[in-house]
Coordinates of C-alpha atoms and ligand atoms in Angstrom, one line a residue:
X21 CA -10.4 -92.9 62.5
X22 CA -12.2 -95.3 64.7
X23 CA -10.6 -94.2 68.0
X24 CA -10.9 -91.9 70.7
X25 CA -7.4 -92.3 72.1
X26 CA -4.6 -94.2 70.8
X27 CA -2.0 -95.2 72.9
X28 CA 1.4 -96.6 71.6
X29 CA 2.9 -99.6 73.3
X30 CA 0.9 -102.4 75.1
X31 CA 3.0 -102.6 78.4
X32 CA 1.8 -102.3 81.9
X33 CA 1.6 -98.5 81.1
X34 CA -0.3 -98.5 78.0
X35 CA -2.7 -101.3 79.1
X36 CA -3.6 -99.4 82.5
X37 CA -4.5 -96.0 80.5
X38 CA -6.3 -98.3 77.6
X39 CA -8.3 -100.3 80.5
X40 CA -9.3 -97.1 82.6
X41 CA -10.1 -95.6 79.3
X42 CA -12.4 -97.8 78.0
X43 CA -13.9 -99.0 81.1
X44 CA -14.6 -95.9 82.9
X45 CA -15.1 -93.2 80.1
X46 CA -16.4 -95.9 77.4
X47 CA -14.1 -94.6 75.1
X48 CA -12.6 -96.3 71.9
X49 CA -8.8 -97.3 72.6
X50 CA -6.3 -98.8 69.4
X51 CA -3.7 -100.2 71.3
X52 CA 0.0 -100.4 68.8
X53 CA 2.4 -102.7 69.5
X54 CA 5.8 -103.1 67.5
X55 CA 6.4 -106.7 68.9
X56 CA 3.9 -109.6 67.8
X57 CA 3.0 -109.8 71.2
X58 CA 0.9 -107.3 74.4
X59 CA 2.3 -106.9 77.7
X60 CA 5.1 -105.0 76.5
X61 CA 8.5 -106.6 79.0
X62 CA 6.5 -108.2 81.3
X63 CA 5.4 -110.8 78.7
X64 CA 5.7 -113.9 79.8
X65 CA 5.0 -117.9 77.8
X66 CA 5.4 -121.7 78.7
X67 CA 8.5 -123.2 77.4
X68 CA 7.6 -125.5 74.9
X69 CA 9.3 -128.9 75.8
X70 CA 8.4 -128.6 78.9
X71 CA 5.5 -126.3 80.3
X72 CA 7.5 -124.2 82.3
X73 CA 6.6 -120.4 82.1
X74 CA 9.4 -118.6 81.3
X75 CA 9.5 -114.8 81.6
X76 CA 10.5 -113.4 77.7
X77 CA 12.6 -110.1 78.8
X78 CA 13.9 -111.3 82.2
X79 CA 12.7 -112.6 85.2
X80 CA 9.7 -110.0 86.5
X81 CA 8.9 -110.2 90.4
X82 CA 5.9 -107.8 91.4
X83 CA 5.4 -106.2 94.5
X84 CA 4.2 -102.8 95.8
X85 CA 3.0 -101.0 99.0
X86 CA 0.7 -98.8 97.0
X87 CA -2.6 -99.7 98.3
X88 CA -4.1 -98.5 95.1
X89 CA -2.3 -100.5 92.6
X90 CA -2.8 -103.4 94.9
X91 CA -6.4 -103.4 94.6
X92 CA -6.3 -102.5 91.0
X93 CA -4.3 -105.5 90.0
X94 CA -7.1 -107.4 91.7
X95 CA -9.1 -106.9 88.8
X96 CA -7.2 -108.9 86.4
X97 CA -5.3 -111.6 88.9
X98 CA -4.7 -113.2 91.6
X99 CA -1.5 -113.8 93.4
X100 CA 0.6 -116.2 94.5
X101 CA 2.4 -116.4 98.0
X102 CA 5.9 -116.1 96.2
X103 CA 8.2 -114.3 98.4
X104 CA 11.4 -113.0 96.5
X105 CA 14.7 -114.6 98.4
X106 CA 17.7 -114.8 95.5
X107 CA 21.7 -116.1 96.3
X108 CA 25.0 -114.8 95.2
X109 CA 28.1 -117.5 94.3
X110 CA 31.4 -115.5 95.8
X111 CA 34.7 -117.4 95.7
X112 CA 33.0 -120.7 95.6
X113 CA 30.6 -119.9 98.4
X114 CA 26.6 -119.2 98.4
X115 CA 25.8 -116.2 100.6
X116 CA 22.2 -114.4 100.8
X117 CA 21.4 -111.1 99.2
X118 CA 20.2 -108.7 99.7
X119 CA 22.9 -108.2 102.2
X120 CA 21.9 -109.0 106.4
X121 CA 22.9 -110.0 109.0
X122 CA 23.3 -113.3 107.7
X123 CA 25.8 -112.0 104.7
X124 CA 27.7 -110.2 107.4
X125 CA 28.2 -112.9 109.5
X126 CA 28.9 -115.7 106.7
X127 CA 31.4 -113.4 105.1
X128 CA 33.2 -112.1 108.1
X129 CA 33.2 -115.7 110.1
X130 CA 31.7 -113.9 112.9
X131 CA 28.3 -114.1 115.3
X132 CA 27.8 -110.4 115.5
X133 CA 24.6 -109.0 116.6
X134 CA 23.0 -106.3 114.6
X135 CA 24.8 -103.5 117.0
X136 CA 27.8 -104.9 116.5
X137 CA 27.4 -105.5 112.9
X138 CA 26.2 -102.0 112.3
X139 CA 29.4 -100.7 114.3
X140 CA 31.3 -102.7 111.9
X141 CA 30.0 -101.4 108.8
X142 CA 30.3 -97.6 109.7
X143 CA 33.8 -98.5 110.6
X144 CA 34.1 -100.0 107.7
X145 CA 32.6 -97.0 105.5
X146 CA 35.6 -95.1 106.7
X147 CA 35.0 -91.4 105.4
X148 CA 31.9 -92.2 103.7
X149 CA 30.0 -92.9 106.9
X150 CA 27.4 -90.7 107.9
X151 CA 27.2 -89.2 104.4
X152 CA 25.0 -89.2 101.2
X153 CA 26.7 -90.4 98.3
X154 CA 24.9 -89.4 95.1
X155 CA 26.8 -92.0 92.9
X156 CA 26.5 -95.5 93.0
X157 CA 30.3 -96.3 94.1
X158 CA 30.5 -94.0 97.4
X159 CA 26.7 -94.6 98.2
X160 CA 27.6 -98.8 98.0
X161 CA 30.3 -97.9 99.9
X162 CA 28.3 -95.8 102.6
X163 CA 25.7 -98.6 102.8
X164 CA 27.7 -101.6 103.3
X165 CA 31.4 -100.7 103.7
X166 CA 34.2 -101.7 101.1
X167 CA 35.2 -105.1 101.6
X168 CA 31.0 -106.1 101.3
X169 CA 31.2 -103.7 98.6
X170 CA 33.9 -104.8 96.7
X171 CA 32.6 -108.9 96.9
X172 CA 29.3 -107.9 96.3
X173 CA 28.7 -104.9 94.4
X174 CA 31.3 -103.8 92.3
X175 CA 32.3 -106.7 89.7
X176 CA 28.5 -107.6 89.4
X177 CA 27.8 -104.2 89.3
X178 CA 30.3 -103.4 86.9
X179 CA 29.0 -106.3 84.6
X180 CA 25.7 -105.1 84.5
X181 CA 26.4 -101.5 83.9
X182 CA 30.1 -101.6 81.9
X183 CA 30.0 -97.4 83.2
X184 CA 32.4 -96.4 85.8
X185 CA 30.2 -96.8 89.0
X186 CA 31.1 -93.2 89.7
X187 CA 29.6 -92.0 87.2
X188 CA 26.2 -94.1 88.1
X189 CA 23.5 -92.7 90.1
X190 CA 22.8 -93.8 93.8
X191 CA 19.2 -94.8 93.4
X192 CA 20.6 -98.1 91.6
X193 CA 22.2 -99.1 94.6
X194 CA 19.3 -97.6 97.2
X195 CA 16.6 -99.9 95.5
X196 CA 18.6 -103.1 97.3
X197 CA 17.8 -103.3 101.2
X198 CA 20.5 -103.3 103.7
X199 CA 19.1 -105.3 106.8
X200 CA 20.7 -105.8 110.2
X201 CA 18.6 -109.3 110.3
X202 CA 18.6 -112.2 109.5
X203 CA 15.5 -111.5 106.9
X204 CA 16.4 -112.3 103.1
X205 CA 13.5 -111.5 101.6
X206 CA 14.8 -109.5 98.4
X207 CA 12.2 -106.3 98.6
X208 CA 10.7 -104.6 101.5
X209 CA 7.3 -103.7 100.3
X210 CA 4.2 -104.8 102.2
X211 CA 3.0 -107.2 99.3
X212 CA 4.2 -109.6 96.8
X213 CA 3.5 -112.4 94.7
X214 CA 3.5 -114.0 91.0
X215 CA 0.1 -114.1 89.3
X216 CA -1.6 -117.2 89.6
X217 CA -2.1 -117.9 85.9
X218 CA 1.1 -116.2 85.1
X219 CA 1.6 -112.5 83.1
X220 CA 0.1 -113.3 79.7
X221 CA -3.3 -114.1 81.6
X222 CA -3.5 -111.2 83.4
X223 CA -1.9 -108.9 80.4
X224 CA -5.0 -110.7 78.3
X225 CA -7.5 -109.8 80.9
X226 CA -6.3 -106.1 81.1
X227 CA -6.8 -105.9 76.9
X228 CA -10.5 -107.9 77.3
X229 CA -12.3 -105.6 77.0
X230 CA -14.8 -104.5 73.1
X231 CA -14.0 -101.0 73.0
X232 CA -9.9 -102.1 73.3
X233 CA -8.4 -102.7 69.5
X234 CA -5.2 -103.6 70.1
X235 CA -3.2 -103.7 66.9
X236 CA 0.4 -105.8 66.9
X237 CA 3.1 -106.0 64.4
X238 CA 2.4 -102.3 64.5
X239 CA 5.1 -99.6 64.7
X240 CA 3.6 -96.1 65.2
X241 CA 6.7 -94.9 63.3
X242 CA 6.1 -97.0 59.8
X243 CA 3.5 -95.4 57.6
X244 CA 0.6 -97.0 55.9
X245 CA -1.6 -98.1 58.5
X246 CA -4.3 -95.5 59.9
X247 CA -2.6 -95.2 63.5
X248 CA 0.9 -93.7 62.2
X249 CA 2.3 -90.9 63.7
X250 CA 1.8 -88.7 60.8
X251 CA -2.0 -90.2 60.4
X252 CA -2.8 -89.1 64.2
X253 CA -1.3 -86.2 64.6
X254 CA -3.9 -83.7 65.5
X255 CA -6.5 -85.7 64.9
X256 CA -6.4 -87.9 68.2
X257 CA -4.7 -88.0 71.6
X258 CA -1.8 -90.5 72.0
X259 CA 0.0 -91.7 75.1
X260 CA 3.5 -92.7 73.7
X261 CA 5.4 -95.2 75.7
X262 CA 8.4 -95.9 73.3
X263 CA 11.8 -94.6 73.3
X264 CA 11.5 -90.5 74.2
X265 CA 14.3 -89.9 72.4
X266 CA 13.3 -92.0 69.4
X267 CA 9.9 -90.1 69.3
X268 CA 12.7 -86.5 68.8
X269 CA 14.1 -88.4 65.7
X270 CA 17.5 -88.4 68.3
X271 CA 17.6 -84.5 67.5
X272 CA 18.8 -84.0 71.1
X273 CA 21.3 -87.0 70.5
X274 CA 20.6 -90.8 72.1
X275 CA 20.0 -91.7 75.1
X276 CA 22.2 -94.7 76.5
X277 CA 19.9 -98.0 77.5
X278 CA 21.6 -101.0 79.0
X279 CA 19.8 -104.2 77.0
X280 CA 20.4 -107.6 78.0
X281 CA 21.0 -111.1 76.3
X282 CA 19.2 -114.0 77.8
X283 CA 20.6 -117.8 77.1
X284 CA 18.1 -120.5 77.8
X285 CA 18.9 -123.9 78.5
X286 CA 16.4 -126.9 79.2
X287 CA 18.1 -129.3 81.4
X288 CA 17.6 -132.9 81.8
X289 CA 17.3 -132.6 85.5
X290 CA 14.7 -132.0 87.9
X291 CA 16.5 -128.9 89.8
X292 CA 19.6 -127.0 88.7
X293 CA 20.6 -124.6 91.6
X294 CA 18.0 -124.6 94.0
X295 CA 16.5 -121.4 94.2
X296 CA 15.2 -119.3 91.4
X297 CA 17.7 -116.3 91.4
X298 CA 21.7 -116.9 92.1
X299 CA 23.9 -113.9 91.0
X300 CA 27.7 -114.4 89.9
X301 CA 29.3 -110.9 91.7
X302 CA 32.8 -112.7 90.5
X303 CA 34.9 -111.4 87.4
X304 CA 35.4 -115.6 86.1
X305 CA 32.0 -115.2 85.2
X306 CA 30.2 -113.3 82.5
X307 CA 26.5 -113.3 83.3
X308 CA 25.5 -111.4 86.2
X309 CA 23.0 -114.3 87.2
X310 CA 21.3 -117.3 86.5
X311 CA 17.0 -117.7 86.2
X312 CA 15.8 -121.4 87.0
X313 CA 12.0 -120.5 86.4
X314 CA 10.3 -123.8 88.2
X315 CA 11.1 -122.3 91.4
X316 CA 8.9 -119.2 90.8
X317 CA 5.8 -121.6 90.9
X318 CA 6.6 -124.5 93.9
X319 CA 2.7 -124.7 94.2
X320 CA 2.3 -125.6 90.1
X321 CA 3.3 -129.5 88.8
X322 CA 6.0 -128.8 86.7
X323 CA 7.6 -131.7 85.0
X324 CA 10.6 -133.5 87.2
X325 CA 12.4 -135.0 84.0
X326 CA 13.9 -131.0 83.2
X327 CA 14.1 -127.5 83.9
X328 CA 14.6 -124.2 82.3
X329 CA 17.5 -121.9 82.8
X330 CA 18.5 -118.7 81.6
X331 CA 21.8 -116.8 82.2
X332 CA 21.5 -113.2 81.8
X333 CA 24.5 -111.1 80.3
X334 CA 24.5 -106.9 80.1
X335 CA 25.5 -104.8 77.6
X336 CA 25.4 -101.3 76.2
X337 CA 22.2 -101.3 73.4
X338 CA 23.0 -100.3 69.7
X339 CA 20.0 -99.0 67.9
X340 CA 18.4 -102.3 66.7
X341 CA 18.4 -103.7 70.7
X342 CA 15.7 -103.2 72.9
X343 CA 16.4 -100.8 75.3
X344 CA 15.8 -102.0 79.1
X345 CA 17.9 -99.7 81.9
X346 CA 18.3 -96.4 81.7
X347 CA 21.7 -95.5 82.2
X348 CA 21.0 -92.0 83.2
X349 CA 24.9 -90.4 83.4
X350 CA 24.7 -86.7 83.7
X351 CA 24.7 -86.5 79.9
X352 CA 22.3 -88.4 79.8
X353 CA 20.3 -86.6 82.6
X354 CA 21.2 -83.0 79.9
X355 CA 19.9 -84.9 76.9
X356 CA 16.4 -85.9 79.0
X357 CA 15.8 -82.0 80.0
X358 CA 16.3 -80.9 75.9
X359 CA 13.5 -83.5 75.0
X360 CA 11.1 -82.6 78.3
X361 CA 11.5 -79.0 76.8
X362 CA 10.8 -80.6 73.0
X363 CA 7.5 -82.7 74.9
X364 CA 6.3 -79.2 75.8
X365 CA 5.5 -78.4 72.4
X366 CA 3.5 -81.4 71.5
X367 CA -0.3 -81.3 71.1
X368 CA -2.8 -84.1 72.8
X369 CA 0.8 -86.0 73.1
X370 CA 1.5 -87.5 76.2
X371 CA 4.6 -89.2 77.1
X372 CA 4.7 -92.4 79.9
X373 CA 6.3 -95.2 81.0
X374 CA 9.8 -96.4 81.3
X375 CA 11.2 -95.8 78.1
X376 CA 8.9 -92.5 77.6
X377 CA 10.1 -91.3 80.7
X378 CA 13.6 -92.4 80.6
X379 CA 12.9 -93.9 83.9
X380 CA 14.0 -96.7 85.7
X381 CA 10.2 -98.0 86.5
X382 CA 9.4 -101.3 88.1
X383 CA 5.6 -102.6 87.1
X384 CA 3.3 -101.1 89.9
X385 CA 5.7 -97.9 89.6
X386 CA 4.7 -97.9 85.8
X387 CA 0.9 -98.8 86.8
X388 CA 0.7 -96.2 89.8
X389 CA 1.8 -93.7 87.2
X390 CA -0.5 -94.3 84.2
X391 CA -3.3 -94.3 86.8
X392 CA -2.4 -90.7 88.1
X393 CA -2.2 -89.9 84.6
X394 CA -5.7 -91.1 83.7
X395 CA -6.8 -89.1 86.8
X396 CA -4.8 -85.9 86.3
X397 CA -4.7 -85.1 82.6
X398 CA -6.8 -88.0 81.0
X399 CA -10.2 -88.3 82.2
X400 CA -10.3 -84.3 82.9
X401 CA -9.7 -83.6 78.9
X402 CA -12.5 -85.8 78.3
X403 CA -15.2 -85.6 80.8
X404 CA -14.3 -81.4 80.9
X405 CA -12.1 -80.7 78.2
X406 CA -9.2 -79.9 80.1
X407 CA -6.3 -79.5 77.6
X408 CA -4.0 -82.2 77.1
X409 CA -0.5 -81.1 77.8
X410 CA 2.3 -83.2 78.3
X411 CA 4.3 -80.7 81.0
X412 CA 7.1 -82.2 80.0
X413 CA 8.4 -86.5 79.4
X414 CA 7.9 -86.7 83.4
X415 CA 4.3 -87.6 83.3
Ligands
LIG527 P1 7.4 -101.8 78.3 O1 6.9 -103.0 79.1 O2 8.7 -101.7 77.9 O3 6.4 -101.6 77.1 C1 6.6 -100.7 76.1 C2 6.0 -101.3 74.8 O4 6.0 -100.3 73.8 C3 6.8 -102.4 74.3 O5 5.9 -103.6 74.1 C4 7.3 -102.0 72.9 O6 7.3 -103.0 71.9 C5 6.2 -100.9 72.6 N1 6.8 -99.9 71.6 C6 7.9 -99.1 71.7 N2 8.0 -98.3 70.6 C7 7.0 -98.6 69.8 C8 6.5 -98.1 68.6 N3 7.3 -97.2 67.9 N4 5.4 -98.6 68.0 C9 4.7 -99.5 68.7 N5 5.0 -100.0 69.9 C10 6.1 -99.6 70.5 N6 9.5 -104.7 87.2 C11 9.1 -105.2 88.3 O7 8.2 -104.7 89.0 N7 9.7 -106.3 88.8 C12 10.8 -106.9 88.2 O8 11.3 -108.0 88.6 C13 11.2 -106.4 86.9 N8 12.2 -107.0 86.2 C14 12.6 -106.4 85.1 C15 13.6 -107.0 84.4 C16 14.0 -106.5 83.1 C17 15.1 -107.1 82.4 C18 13.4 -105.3 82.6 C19 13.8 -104.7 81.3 C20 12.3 -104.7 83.3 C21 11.9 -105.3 84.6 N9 10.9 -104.7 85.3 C22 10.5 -105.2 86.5 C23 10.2 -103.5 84.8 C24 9.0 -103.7 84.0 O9 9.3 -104.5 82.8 C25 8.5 -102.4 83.6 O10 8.2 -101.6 84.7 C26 7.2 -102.4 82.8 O11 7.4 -103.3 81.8 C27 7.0 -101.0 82.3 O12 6.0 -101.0 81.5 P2 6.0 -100.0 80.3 O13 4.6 -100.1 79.8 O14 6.5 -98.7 80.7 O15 7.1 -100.5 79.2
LIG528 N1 23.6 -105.3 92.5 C1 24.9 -105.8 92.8 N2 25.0 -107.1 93.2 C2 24.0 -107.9 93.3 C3 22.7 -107.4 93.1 C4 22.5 -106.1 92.7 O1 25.9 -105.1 92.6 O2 24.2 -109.1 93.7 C5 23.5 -103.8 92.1 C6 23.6 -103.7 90.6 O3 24.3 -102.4 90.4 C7 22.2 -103.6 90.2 C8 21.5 -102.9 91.3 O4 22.2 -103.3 92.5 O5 22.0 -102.9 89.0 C9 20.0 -103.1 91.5 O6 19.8 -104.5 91.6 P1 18.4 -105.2 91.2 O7 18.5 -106.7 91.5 O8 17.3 -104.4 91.8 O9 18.4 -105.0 89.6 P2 17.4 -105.5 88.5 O10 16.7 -106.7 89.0 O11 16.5 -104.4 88.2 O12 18.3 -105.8 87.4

């Protein structure tokens, strides 16, 4: 086998552990895909009619405060100054989200200050004020009070998920900010931006490198090529990032994934809606929200004579769908401990990224984590021979 290390799937995960691998131990990677394509979701490719780069799996928005990861993704791009700001369309009106002061005032016809905004809220939290919710519904609830909460939160939320939002976990809700200003930016950390020559540039970079053979059209799980699963077991180490549960042959039953379906639409305008996110919270509509992907590059010359559009619509994934969100109901949260405990018992096998981990990763999470990887189990094994044990999916 002409490897050293093979590593399954060639998303942000995968491509960190195959760059550090081959750039700072010299080692010879074979990078698998399944899809004819690297960079695994974040993928990313200019419409054809009209030039406009369009993100293939939804719309992908980086930012991080993890100094590391910052500097590391310097190697491979540069950024843009993109700030994240999106809309939400409620009964025929255009409110901004994250929810702030602005929200809050808009929706209430009111000119409360944040005091008397925040005095609102709690008031309007009723029991759930002062507490910590550990499902979504009573944690929206806590956060925002109901009437915001109900608006907001639980039609869209209830689109996107089609699971009772008791039964969901808090941290879906936690990731959005609450501010008591009047700033709509969409995330809180300290940087942010769109690469300048978009993802496939900087996903090609991260690959560019001799010792990196990356290998599409290529499912570990399909015998007859030399990087199968039954071909490199034993014989090499692998970092998986596909489907945990898929890896178990389902033997502790399947995990449920949320999957989405994307409609595009080139439109003979210059600009549909004006921003490049609006979300549909109401019931009369079926997507969640709306992509118009000109307005994540204002500083490139798109075309004026049209624009690209995609609606996004949720549902549960079957087997043949690609699996996006985690659902992660307590079942769920059973089924993950059986196959950490299966993991355990898996030699040079290492398990990462979002759908290895059954995690709910955004891209710098899924890079900060394959670089502790590389640090913790990777480069000891082969600069001291430190074995390679997963210690469970949770890498
Ligand atoms: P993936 O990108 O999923 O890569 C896994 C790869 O493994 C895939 O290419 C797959 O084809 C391959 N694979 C699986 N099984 C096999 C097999 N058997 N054989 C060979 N190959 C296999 N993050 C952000 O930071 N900001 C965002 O705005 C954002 N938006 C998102 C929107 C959507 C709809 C989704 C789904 C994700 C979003 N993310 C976002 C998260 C981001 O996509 C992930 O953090 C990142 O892609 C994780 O990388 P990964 O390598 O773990 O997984
Ligand atoms: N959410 C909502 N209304 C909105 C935006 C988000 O109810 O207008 C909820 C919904 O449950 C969603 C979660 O907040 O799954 C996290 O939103 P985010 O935009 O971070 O989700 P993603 O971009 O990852 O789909």
């Amino acid at each position: 086998m002409n490897a050293d290390l093979v590593v399954v799937g060639s998303g942000f995960f995968g491509l960190t552990i195959a760059e550090r691998a081959a750039s700072q131990l010299g080692l010879k990677v074979a990078v698998l895909d399944r899809r004819h394509h690297i960079g695994g979701n974040a993928y990313s490719e200019n419409e054809a009619r009209t030039g406009i780069e369009v993100h293939r799996y939804g719309a992908h928005l980086f930012h991080t405060s993890n100094e590391r990861v910052w500097d590391y993704v310097h190697n491979f791009t540069e950024f843009t100054r993109y700030v994240h700001k999106v809309y939400t369309r409620h009964k025929g009106e255009v409110y901004p989200m994250p929810i702030n002061l602005g929200t809050i005032n808009q929706f209430f016809r009111t000119a409360l200050g944040p005091v008397e905004a925040r005095a609102l809220i709690q008031e309007q939290a009723g029991e759930l004020a002062g507490t910590d919710p550990q499902n979504l519904n009573d944690k929206g609830i806590q956060l925002i009070g109901r009437p915001l909460y109900e608006a907001f939160i639980k039609y869209y939320t209830g689109k996107q998920w089609q699971t009772d939002p008791k039964d969901l976990p808090a941290e879906i809700i936690s990731r959005l900010p609450v501010r008591y200003t009047y700033d709509n930016r969409y995330f809180n950390d300290k940087y942010e931006g769109l690469p300048v020559n978009g993802y496939t540039a900087w996903i090609e970079r991260m690959a560019d490198h001799p010792n990196i053979d990356v290998h599409l059209n290529t499912d570990f799980f399909d015998e007859g090529h030399e990087y199968s699963r039954s071909s490199t077991l034993g014989q090499v180490p692998v970092i998986y990032t596909g489907p945990v549960d898929r890896y178990f042959d389902y033997a502790e039953g399947d995990l449920s994934w949320r999957t989405i379906d994307l409609e595009e639409e080139v439109l003979p305008i210059e600009d549909f809606q004006g921003c490049s996110v609006m979300n549909y919270p109401d019931e009369d509509a079926a997507y969640t929200r709306i992509h118009e992907f000109r307005h994540f590059h204002p500083e490139r010359d798109y075309t004026k004579d049209a624009t690209v559009i995609m609606r996004e619509y949720s549902r549960f994934a079957e087997k043949d769908d690609e699996p996006y969100y985690p659902i992660n109901t307590a079942e769920d949260r059973a089924k993950l401990l059986a196959y950490r405990d299966l993991a355990k018992g898996e030699k040079s096998m290492l398990f990462g990224g979002r759908l290895g981990t059954y995690k709910y990763l955004d891209m710098h999470m899924a890079i900060g984590s394959a670089l502790s990887m590389f640090d913790n189990k990777i480069a000891p094994h082969f600069t001291s021979g430190q074995k390679l044990e997963s210690g469970g999916v949770d890498a």
